[in-house]
Amino acid sequence: MKRKEEMTWLERMYLPEVLRGLTVTLFHFGRNLTLHILHSLGMARDTKAAYSTQYPEERKRYPDTYRGSHRLTLKEDGAVRCTACFLCATACPANCIHIEAGEHPDPNVEKYPVRYEIDTLRCIYCGMCVEACPCDAIRMDTYVHPRIWGFSRTDFIEPKEILMGRSHTLADGGRDSLMVQMLESYKAGEKRAMLGDK
Amino acid sequence: MIDIAISAILTVFILANIMNLGGLLLWVERKGSAILQDRIGANRAALLGKLPINIGIINTLVADPIKLFTKEDFVPPNADKFLHWMAPILAMVPALIAFIAIPFGDILVIGEREINLQAANLNVGILYILGMVSLGVYGVVLAGWASNSRWALLGGIRASAQMISYEIALGLALIGVVMTFGTLDLQEIARAQGHMIGGVLPGWGIFYQPVAFFIFLTAGIAESKRIPFDLPEAEAELISGYFTEYSGAKQATFMLVDFLESIIVAGLITTLFFGGWQVPFLMRDGLHLPGDIFYPLPSLLVTLVQHGAFVTKLAFFCWLQIMIRWTLPRFRYDQLINLGWKILLPIALANVLVTGLMILIFQA
């Protein structure tokens, strides 16, 4: 077993290796500096000079498998798919789903949720509710992260209307629509906070 | 009286310029390292912390010093308050005044008066600068001692060992140069590099003393305590070494001292090995091209071009030190001491010997 890598004579001289290292850094320095100058002149915008993303001006799209905010899926007529079976609330390890069941006016449908609330301050976004649901009524494929700030605790409790609204927005506006909506709400909130209005 | 006034003006000129250059180097270090690592680097600082005005690419130039100088000035409990306060000053003053012996131009002719563009025309310039650079150790060691912290003390001890070891190689590398030019006066050394070797190659020190150049560059980087020889401050092992317990303006002083020392090293390399303010083919009265072609130039223009050449060379070597800093990893402590005593010192001694032999052969 070879325990120690022996350096060659040239490597032990140290200076050639220093020069080799310097050529690598100098190449990157020259390339990126040229690109930065070209960018400031409005040229070669497609070639990136840095791998970093300038958050929050630039944002990366969340991947397809991203487990984001919840939504309640809809039937073809726009009514909620959920049958208020309480399986999600039972599976939830954080006890954040609160359902109030009611009798559906249609005799062919047994129950529906009168109230369906997710307390996102308690929610740990584990996805157990999605796995537990037998009707595919709750999903987390909204490609948007949970709300991160608000003015009061009630801002973080998402009722049935918001959860269903996400399905509508997603169907109308496509994949990025909810993210756009959230950024707009952030901006409005920032303005409100700046003015000191509660 | 006028002589004193001229000296004072030149000194203020140098002080102001190298302080500015030190601040600039902080910016070059942050943005330059970002560029070579495929990053963007620091690019946002809002004025007064609230207004969404980004001052763009130069903001670290303004924001960094403001931030550092407005931080709390913390003194650890049980620290020696007087020494803790003195240490940054003791580190700063030698670094600042060492530069006055470095010539930054030939002679500026104003009316009848010829002004030597060097704040102090010392005939022992090299010894003076070496002495001042050595005094810098006191600030570092006292900072480590006064902080009452084991990391700071370790950093101070490492700094004293490292700087004493590398000063020997530094001085021996310079002896070769001094033997070649036969003087300790930096202005005379710069003037001696004005001729051309064989009519094409500029007569710069590096062509006479190539080995001394590499030893001097290595030992110089070690003297200014920068990577790959930054064991006294070693962020990973010693947090920040001797200035672990410093904050605010005092810490900024130590950072500035590092940059000032690298400027001094760059200035010495420029003066001793790259002709100082010399521009190839440019003499005091005009341009002497090979083949006896002569263009007379006004004296003021020549002086300005030469000063520009000096600043360019100085800036290049400052930049080169930053590039080396971001290219190489840190030495281990035993490797550092081995390199200093077992490799650089014998090579420097051999260089002195060979230089002496060459002088004997060529004079005979």
PDB file of C-alpha atoms in Angstrom, chain A:
ATOM      1  CA  MET A   1       0.000   0.000   0.000  1.00  0.00           C
ATOM      2  CA  LYS A   2       1.338   3.355  -1.016  1.00  0.00           C
ATOM      3  CA  ARG A   3       0.824   5.583   1.992  1.00  0.00           C
ATOM      4  CA  LYS A   4       2.489   8.785   0.922  1.00  0.00           C
ATOM      5  CA  GLU A   5       2.600  10.457  -2.472  1.00  0.00           C
ATOM      6  CA  GLU A   6       6.216  11.280  -3.198  1.00  0.00           C
ATOM      7  CA  MET A   7       6.731  14.574  -4.965  1.00  0.00           C
ATOM      8  CA  THR A   8       8.852  14.630  -8.095  1.00  0.00           C
ATOM      9  CA  TRP A   9      12.026  16.643  -8.236  1.00  0.00           C
ATOM     10  CA  LEU A  10      10.314  19.394 -10.208  1.00  0.00           C
ATOM     11  CA  GLU A  11       7.462  19.598  -7.733  1.00  0.00           C
ATOM     12  CA  ARG A  12       9.899  19.877  -4.846  1.00  0.00           C
ATOM     13  CA  MET A  13      11.481  22.857  -6.572  1.00  0.00           C
ATOM     14  CA  TYR A  14       8.202  24.590  -5.709  1.00  0.00           C
ATOM     15  CA  LEU A  15       8.627  27.488  -8.119  1.00  0.00           C
ATOM     16  CA  PRO A  16       7.316  25.722 -11.293  1.00  0.00           C
ATOM     17  CA  GLU A  17       4.225  24.599  -9.385  1.00  0.00           C
ATOM     18  CA  VAL A  18       3.645  28.139  -8.137  1.00  0.00           C
ATOM     19  CA  LEU A  19       3.817  29.368 -11.718  1.00  0.00           C
ATOM     20  CA  ARG A  20       1.401  26.629 -12.792  1.00  0.00           C
ATOM     21  CA  GLY A  21      -1.040  27.720 -10.116  1.00  0.00           C
ATOM     22  CA  LEU A  22      -0.633  31.343 -11.126  1.00  0.00           C
ATOM     23  CA  THR A  23      -1.446  30.561 -14.761  1.00  0.00           C
ATOM     24  CA  VAL A  24      -4.731  28.979 -13.679  1.00  0.00           C
ATOM     25  CA  THR A  25      -5.784  31.947 -11.569  1.00  0.00           C
ATOM     26  CA  LEU A  26      -4.505  34.436 -14.139  1.00  0.00           C
ATOM     27  CA  PHE A  27      -6.526  32.717 -16.859  1.00  0.00           C
ATOM     28  CA  HIS A  28      -9.702  32.999 -14.801  1.00  0.00           C
ATOM     29  CA  PHE A  29      -8.872  36.579 -13.843  1.00  0.00           C
ATOM     30  CA  GLY A  30      -8.290  37.644 -17.436  1.00  0.00           C
ATOM     31  CA  ARG A  31     -11.307  35.826 -18.803  1.00  0.00           C
ATOM     32  CA  ASN A  32     -13.720  37.128 -16.175  1.00  0.00           C
ATOM     33  CA  LEU A  33     -12.354  40.672 -16.239  1.00  0.00           C
ATOM     34  CA  THR A  34     -12.749  40.796 -20.033  1.00  0.00           C
ATOM     35  CA  LEU A  35     -16.280  39.461 -19.729  1.00  0.00           C
ATOM     36  CA  HIS A  36     -17.184  41.975 -17.012  1.00  0.00           C
ATOM     37  CA  ILE A  37     -15.908  44.832 -19.184  1.00  0.00           C
ATOM     38  CA  LEU A  38     -17.803  43.495 -22.223  1.00  0.00           C
ATOM     39  CA  HIS A  39     -20.970  43.158 -20.127  1.00  0.00           C
ATOM     40  CA  SER A  40     -20.736  46.758 -18.970  1.00  0.00           C
ATOM     41  CA  LEU A  41     -20.504  47.754 -22.645  1.00  0.00           C
ATOM     42  CA  GLY A  42     -23.579  45.661 -23.373  1.00  0.00           C
ATOM     43  CA  MET A  43     -21.800  42.882 -25.268  1.00  0.00           C
ATOM     44  CA  ALA A  44     -21.557  39.104 -24.820  1.00  0.00           C
ATOM     45  CA  ARG A  45     -24.345  39.022 -22.259  1.00  0.00           C
ATOM     46  CA  ASP A  46     -24.935  35.304 -22.833  1.00  0.00           C
ATOM     47  CA  THR A  47     -21.520  34.261 -21.476  1.00  0.00           C
ATOM     48  CA  LYS A  48     -21.556  34.487 -17.716  1.00  0.00           C
ATOM     49  CA  ALA A  49     -18.534  35.845 -15.884  1.00  0.00           C
ATOM     50  CA  ALA A  50     -19.655  34.487 -12.521  1.00  0.00           C
ATOM     51  CA  TYR A  51     -21.584  31.448 -11.436  1.00  0.00           C
ATOM     52  CA  SER A  52     -23.406  33.279  -8.663  1.00  0.00           C
ATOM     53  CA  THR A  53     -27.065  34.255  -8.934  1.00  0.00           C
ATOM     54  CA  GLN A  54     -27.781  37.820  -7.896  1.00  0.00           C
ATOM     55  CA  TYR A  55     -30.609  37.023  -5.468  1.00  0.00           C
ATOM     56  CA  PRO A  56     -33.139  38.642  -5.068  1.00  0.00           C
ATOM     57  CA  GLU A  57     -32.927  40.426  -8.447  1.00  0.00           C
ATOM     58  CA  GLU A  58     -32.340  37.106 -10.184  1.00  0.00           C
ATOM     59  CA  ARG A  59     -34.070  33.982  -8.935  1.00  0.00           C
ATOM     60  CA  LYS A  60     -33.565  30.393  -9.853  1.00  0.00           C
ATOM     61  CA  ARG A  61     -36.695  28.438 -10.770  1.00  0.00           C
ATOM     62  CA  TYR A  62     -37.615  25.844  -8.205  1.00  0.00           C
ATOM     63  CA  PRO A  63     -37.107  22.314  -9.539  1.00  0.00           C
ATOM     64  CA  ASP A  64     -39.989  20.040 -10.598  1.00  0.00           C
ATOM     65  CA  THR A  65     -39.752  18.048  -7.393  1.00  0.00           C
ATOM     66  CA  TYR A  66     -39.864  21.113  -5.128  1.00  0.00           C
ATOM     67  CA  ARG A  67     -42.220  20.601  -2.166  1.00  0.00           C
ATOM     68  CA  GLY A  68     -43.696  24.057  -1.757  1.00  0.00           C
ATOM     69  CA  SER A  69     -46.920  25.599  -0.442  1.00  0.00           C
ATOM     70  CA  HIS A  70     -50.040  23.468  -0.422  1.00  0.00           C
ATOM     71  CA  ARG A  71     -52.991  23.747  -2.752  1.00  0.00           C
ATOM     72  CA  LEU A  72     -56.404  22.099  -2.731  1.00  0.00           C
ATOM     73  CA  THR A  73     -57.175  20.604  -6.130  1.00  0.00           C
ATOM     74  CA  LEU A  74     -60.500  21.224  -7.838  1.00  0.00           C
ATOM     75  CA  LYS A  75     -63.147  19.152  -9.548  1.00  0.00           C
ATOM     76  CA  GLU A  76     -64.098  19.890 -13.144  1.00  0.00           C
ATOM     77  CA  ASP A  77     -66.898  22.175 -11.999  1.00  0.00           C
ATOM     78  CA  GLY A  78     -64.493  24.172  -9.796  1.00  0.00           C
ATOM     79  CA  ALA A  79     -65.662  22.724  -6.470  1.00  0.00           C
ATOM     80  CA  VAL A  80     -63.130  21.422  -3.953  1.00  0.00           C
ATOM     81  CA  ARG A  81     -62.096  17.781  -4.407  1.00  0.00           C
ATOM     82  CA  CYS A  82     -61.607  17.208  -0.697  1.00  0.00           C
ATOM     83  CA  THR A  83     -64.171  14.930   0.969  1.00  0.00           C
ATOM     84  CA  ALA A  84     -63.194  15.883   4.521  1.00  0.00           C
ATOM     85  CA  CYS A  85     -62.057  12.379   5.399  1.00  0.00           C
ATOM     86  CA  PHE A  86     -59.513  13.720   7.951  1.00  0.00           C
ATOM     87  CA  LEU A  87     -56.740  11.370   6.725  1.00  0.00           C
ATOM     88  CA  CYS A  88     -54.378  14.287   6.122  1.00  0.00           C
ATOM     89  CA  ALA A  89     -55.103  15.799   9.537  1.00  0.00           C
ATOM     90  CA  THR A  90     -54.467  12.377  11.109  1.00  0.00           C
ATOM     91  CA  ALA A  91     -51.228  11.852   9.205  1.00  0.00           C
ATOM     92  CA  CYS A  92     -49.927  15.335   9.954  1.00  0.00           C
ATOM     93  CA  PRO A  93     -47.061  15.059  12.477  1.00  0.00           C
ATOM     94  CA  ALA A  94     -47.252  18.774  13.285  1.00  0.00           C
ATOM     95  CA  ASN A  95     -51.005  18.891  13.841  1.00  0.00           C
ATOM     96  CA  CYS A  96     -51.365  21.881  11.590  1.00  0.00           C
ATOM     97  CA  ILE A  97     -54.414  20.920   9.525  1.00  0.00           C
ATOM     98  CA  HIS A  98     -57.817  21.860  10.932  1.00  0.00           C
ATOM     99  CA  ILE A  99     -60.900  20.569   9.094  1.00  0.00           C
ATOM    100  CA  GLU A 100     -64.547  21.160   9.829  1.00  0.00           C
ATOM    101  CA  ALA A 101     -66.721  18.741   7.845  1.00  0.00           C
ATOM    102  CA  GLY A 102     -70.199  19.499   6.590  1.00  0.00           C
ATOM    103  CA  GLU A 103     -72.883  17.627   4.694  1.00  0.00           C
ATOM    104  CA  HIS A 104     -72.837  18.227   0.974  1.00  0.00           C
ATOM    105  CA  PRO A 105     -76.096  19.455  -0.645  1.00  0.00           C
ATOM    106  CA  ASP A 106     -75.677  16.924  -3.460  1.00  0.00           C
ATOM    107  CA  PRO A 107     -77.017  13.551  -2.172  1.00  0.00           C
ATOM    108  CA  ASN A 108     -74.368  11.663  -4.253  1.00  0.00           C
ATOM    109  CA  VAL A 109     -71.563  13.351  -2.341  1.00  0.00           C
ATOM    110  CA  GLU A 110     -71.243  12.535   1.302  1.00  0.00           C
ATOM    111  CA  LYS A 111     -69.168  15.269   2.982  1.00  0.00           C
ATOM    112  CA  TYR A 112     -67.169  18.360   2.116  1.00  0.00           C
ATOM    113  CA  PRO A 113     -64.912  20.641   4.201  1.00  0.00           C
ATOM    114  CA  VAL A 114     -66.742  23.722   5.440  1.00  0.00           C
ATOM    115  CA  ARG A 115     -63.480  24.959   6.873  1.00  0.00           C
ATOM    116  CA  TYR A 116     -60.021  23.746   5.849  1.00  0.00           C
ATOM    117  CA  GLU A 117     -57.083  25.577   7.432  1.00  0.00           C
ATOM    118  CA  ILE A 118     -53.345  24.972   7.385  1.00  0.00           C
ATOM    119  CA  ASP A 119     -51.366  26.737  10.084  1.00  0.00           C
ATOM    120  CA  THR A 120     -48.115  27.344   8.179  1.00  0.00           C
ATOM    121  CA  LEU A 121     -46.340  28.430  11.345  1.00  0.00           C
ATOM    122  CA  ARG A 122     -46.684  24.860  12.610  1.00  0.00           C
ATOM    123  CA  CYS A 123     -46.379  23.091   9.256  1.00  0.00           C
ATOM    124  CA  ILE A 124     -43.044  21.401   8.596  1.00  0.00           C
ATOM    125  CA  TYR A 125     -43.690  20.819   4.863  1.00  0.00           C
ATOM    126  CA  CYS A 126     -43.072  17.072   5.160  1.00  0.00           C
ATOM    127  CA  GLY A 127     -45.640  16.093   2.515  1.00  0.00           C
ATOM    128  CA  MET A 128     -47.330  13.410   4.625  1.00  0.00           C
ATOM    129  CA  CYS A 129     -50.750  14.977   3.952  1.00  0.00           C
ATOM    130  CA  VAL A 130     -50.187  14.654   0.224  1.00  0.00           C
ATOM    131  CA  GLU A 131     -49.237  11.005   0.598  1.00  0.00           C
ATOM    132  CA  ALA A 132     -52.175  10.276   2.905  1.00  0.00           C
ATOM    133  CA  CYS A 133     -54.867  11.794   0.669  1.00  0.00           C
ATOM    134  CA  PRO A 134     -56.907   9.105  -1.135  1.00  0.00           C
ATOM    135  CA  CYS A 135     -58.547  11.585  -3.550  1.00  0.00           C
ATOM    136  CA  ASP A 136     -55.503  13.571  -4.745  1.00  0.00           C
ATOM    137  CA  ALA A 137     -57.179  16.578  -3.152  1.00  0.00           C
ATOM    138  CA  ILE A 138     -54.106  18.189  -1.617  1.00  0.00           C
ATOM    139  CA  ARG A 139     -50.847  18.760  -3.449  1.00  0.00           C
ATOM    140  CA  MET A 140     -47.608  20.683  -2.907  1.00  0.00           C
ATOM    141  CA  ASP A 141     -46.649  21.290  -6.552  1.00  0.00           C
ATOM    142  CA  THR A 142     -47.116  25.072  -6.448  1.00  0.00           C
ATOM    143  CA  TYR A 143     -43.442  25.956  -7.147  1.00  0.00           C
ATOM    144  CA  VAL A 144     -43.559  28.652  -4.496  1.00  0.00           C
ATOM    145  CA  HIS A 145     -41.999  28.706  -1.052  1.00  0.00           C
ATOM    146  CA  PRO A 146     -44.062  29.275   2.109  1.00  0.00           C
ATOM    147  CA  ARG A 147     -44.732  32.805   3.192  1.00  0.00           C
ATOM    148  CA  ILE A 148     -41.740  33.994   5.231  1.00  0.00           C
ATOM    149  CA  TRP A 149     -43.048  37.100   6.929  1.00  0.00           C
ATOM    150  CA  GLY A 150     -46.295  38.829   7.742  1.00  0.00           C
ATOM    151  CA  PHE A 151     -47.809  41.484   9.945  1.00  0.00           C
ATOM    152  CA  SER A 152     -49.715  39.173  12.310  1.00  0.00           C
ATOM    153  CA  ARG A 153     -50.112  35.510  13.095  1.00  0.00           C
ATOM    154  CA  THR A 154     -53.315  35.299  11.101  1.00  0.00           C
ATOM    155  CA  ASP A 155     -51.338  36.103   7.939  1.00  0.00           C
ATOM    156  CA  PHE A 156     -49.808  32.668   8.176  1.00  0.00           C
ATOM    157  CA  ILE A 157     -53.005  30.666   8.548  1.00  0.00           C
ATOM    158  CA  GLU A 158     -54.120  29.612   5.092  1.00  0.00           C
ATOM    159  CA  PRO A 159     -57.857  28.997   4.754  1.00  0.00           C
ATOM    160  CA  LYS A 160     -59.666  26.970   2.108  1.00  0.00           C
ATOM    161  CA  GLU A 161     -60.098  29.994  -0.194  1.00  0.00           C
ATOM    162  CA  ILE A 162     -56.361  30.675  -0.469  1.00  0.00           C
ATOM    163  CA  LEU A 163     -55.550  26.979  -0.944  1.00  0.00           C
ATOM    164  CA  MET A 164     -58.148  26.680  -3.705  1.00  0.00           C
ATOM    165  CA  GLY A 165     -57.131  30.007  -5.189  1.00  0.00           C
ATOM    166  CA  ARG A 166     -53.629  28.606  -5.749  1.00  0.00           C
ATOM    167  CA  SER A 167     -55.096  25.919  -8.003  1.00  0.00           C
ATOM    168  CA  HIS A 168     -56.937  28.590  -9.993  1.00  0.00           C
ATOM    169  CA  THR A 169     -53.858  30.801 -10.359  1.00  0.00           C
ATOM    170  CA  LEU A 170     -51.717  27.860 -11.351  1.00  0.00           C
ATOM    171  CA  ALA A 171     -54.215  26.734 -13.988  1.00  0.00           C
ATOM    172  CA  ASP A 172     -54.527  30.258 -15.414  1.00  0.00           C
ATOM    173  CA  GLY A 173     -50.984  31.666 -15.149  1.00  0.00           C
ATOM    174  CA  GLY A 174     -48.714  28.660 -15.429  1.00  0.00           C
ATOM    175  CA  ARG A 175     -45.771  27.526 -13.363  1.00  0.00           C
ATOM    176  CA  ASP A 176     -44.280  30.903 -12.353  1.00  0.00           C
ATOM    177  CA  SER A 177     -47.595  32.635 -11.618  1.00  0.00           C
ATOM    178  CA  LEU A 178     -47.667  31.947  -7.879  1.00  0.00           C
ATOM    179  CA  MET A 179     -44.089  33.093  -7.443  1.00  0.00           C
ATOM    180  CA  VAL A 180     -44.878  36.342  -9.264  1.00  0.00           C
ATOM    181  CA  GLN A 181     -47.902  36.802  -7.016  1.00  0.00           C
ATOM    182  CA  MET A 182     -45.832  36.259  -3.887  1.00  0.00           C
ATOM    183  CA  LEU A 183     -43.134  38.743  -4.956  1.00  0.00           C
ATOM    184  CA  GLU A 184     -45.840  41.345  -5.610  1.00  0.00           C
ATOM    185  CA  SER A 185     -47.319  40.759  -2.176  1.00  0.00           C
ATOM    186  CA  TYR A 186     -43.847  41.158  -0.671  1.00  0.00           C
ATOM    187  CA  LYS A 187     -43.422  44.467  -2.428  1.00  0.00           C
ATOM    188  CA  ALA A 188     -46.795  45.721  -1.251  1.00  0.00           C
ATOM    189  CA  GLY A 189     -45.953  44.598   2.271  1.00  0.00           C
ATOM    190  CA  GLU A 190     -42.593  46.371   2.174  1.00  0.00           C
ATOM    191  CA  LYS A 191     -44.326  49.579   1.169  1.00  0.00           C
ATOM    192  CA  ARG A 192     -46.795  49.148   3.992  1.00  0.00           C
ATOM    193  CA  ALA A 193     -44.000  48.532   6.487  1.00  0.00           C
ATOM    194  CA  MET A 194     -42.031  51.547   5.255  1.00  0.00           C
ATOM    195  CA  LEU A 195     -45.037  53.811   5.783  1.00  0.00           C
ATOM    196  CA  GLY A 196     -45.422  52.412   9.279  1.00  0.00           C
ATOM    197  CA  ASP A 197     -49.043  51.455   8.622  1.00  0.00           C
ATOM    198  CA  LYS A 198     -50.201  48.372  10.454  1.00  0.00           C
TER     199      LYS A 198
END
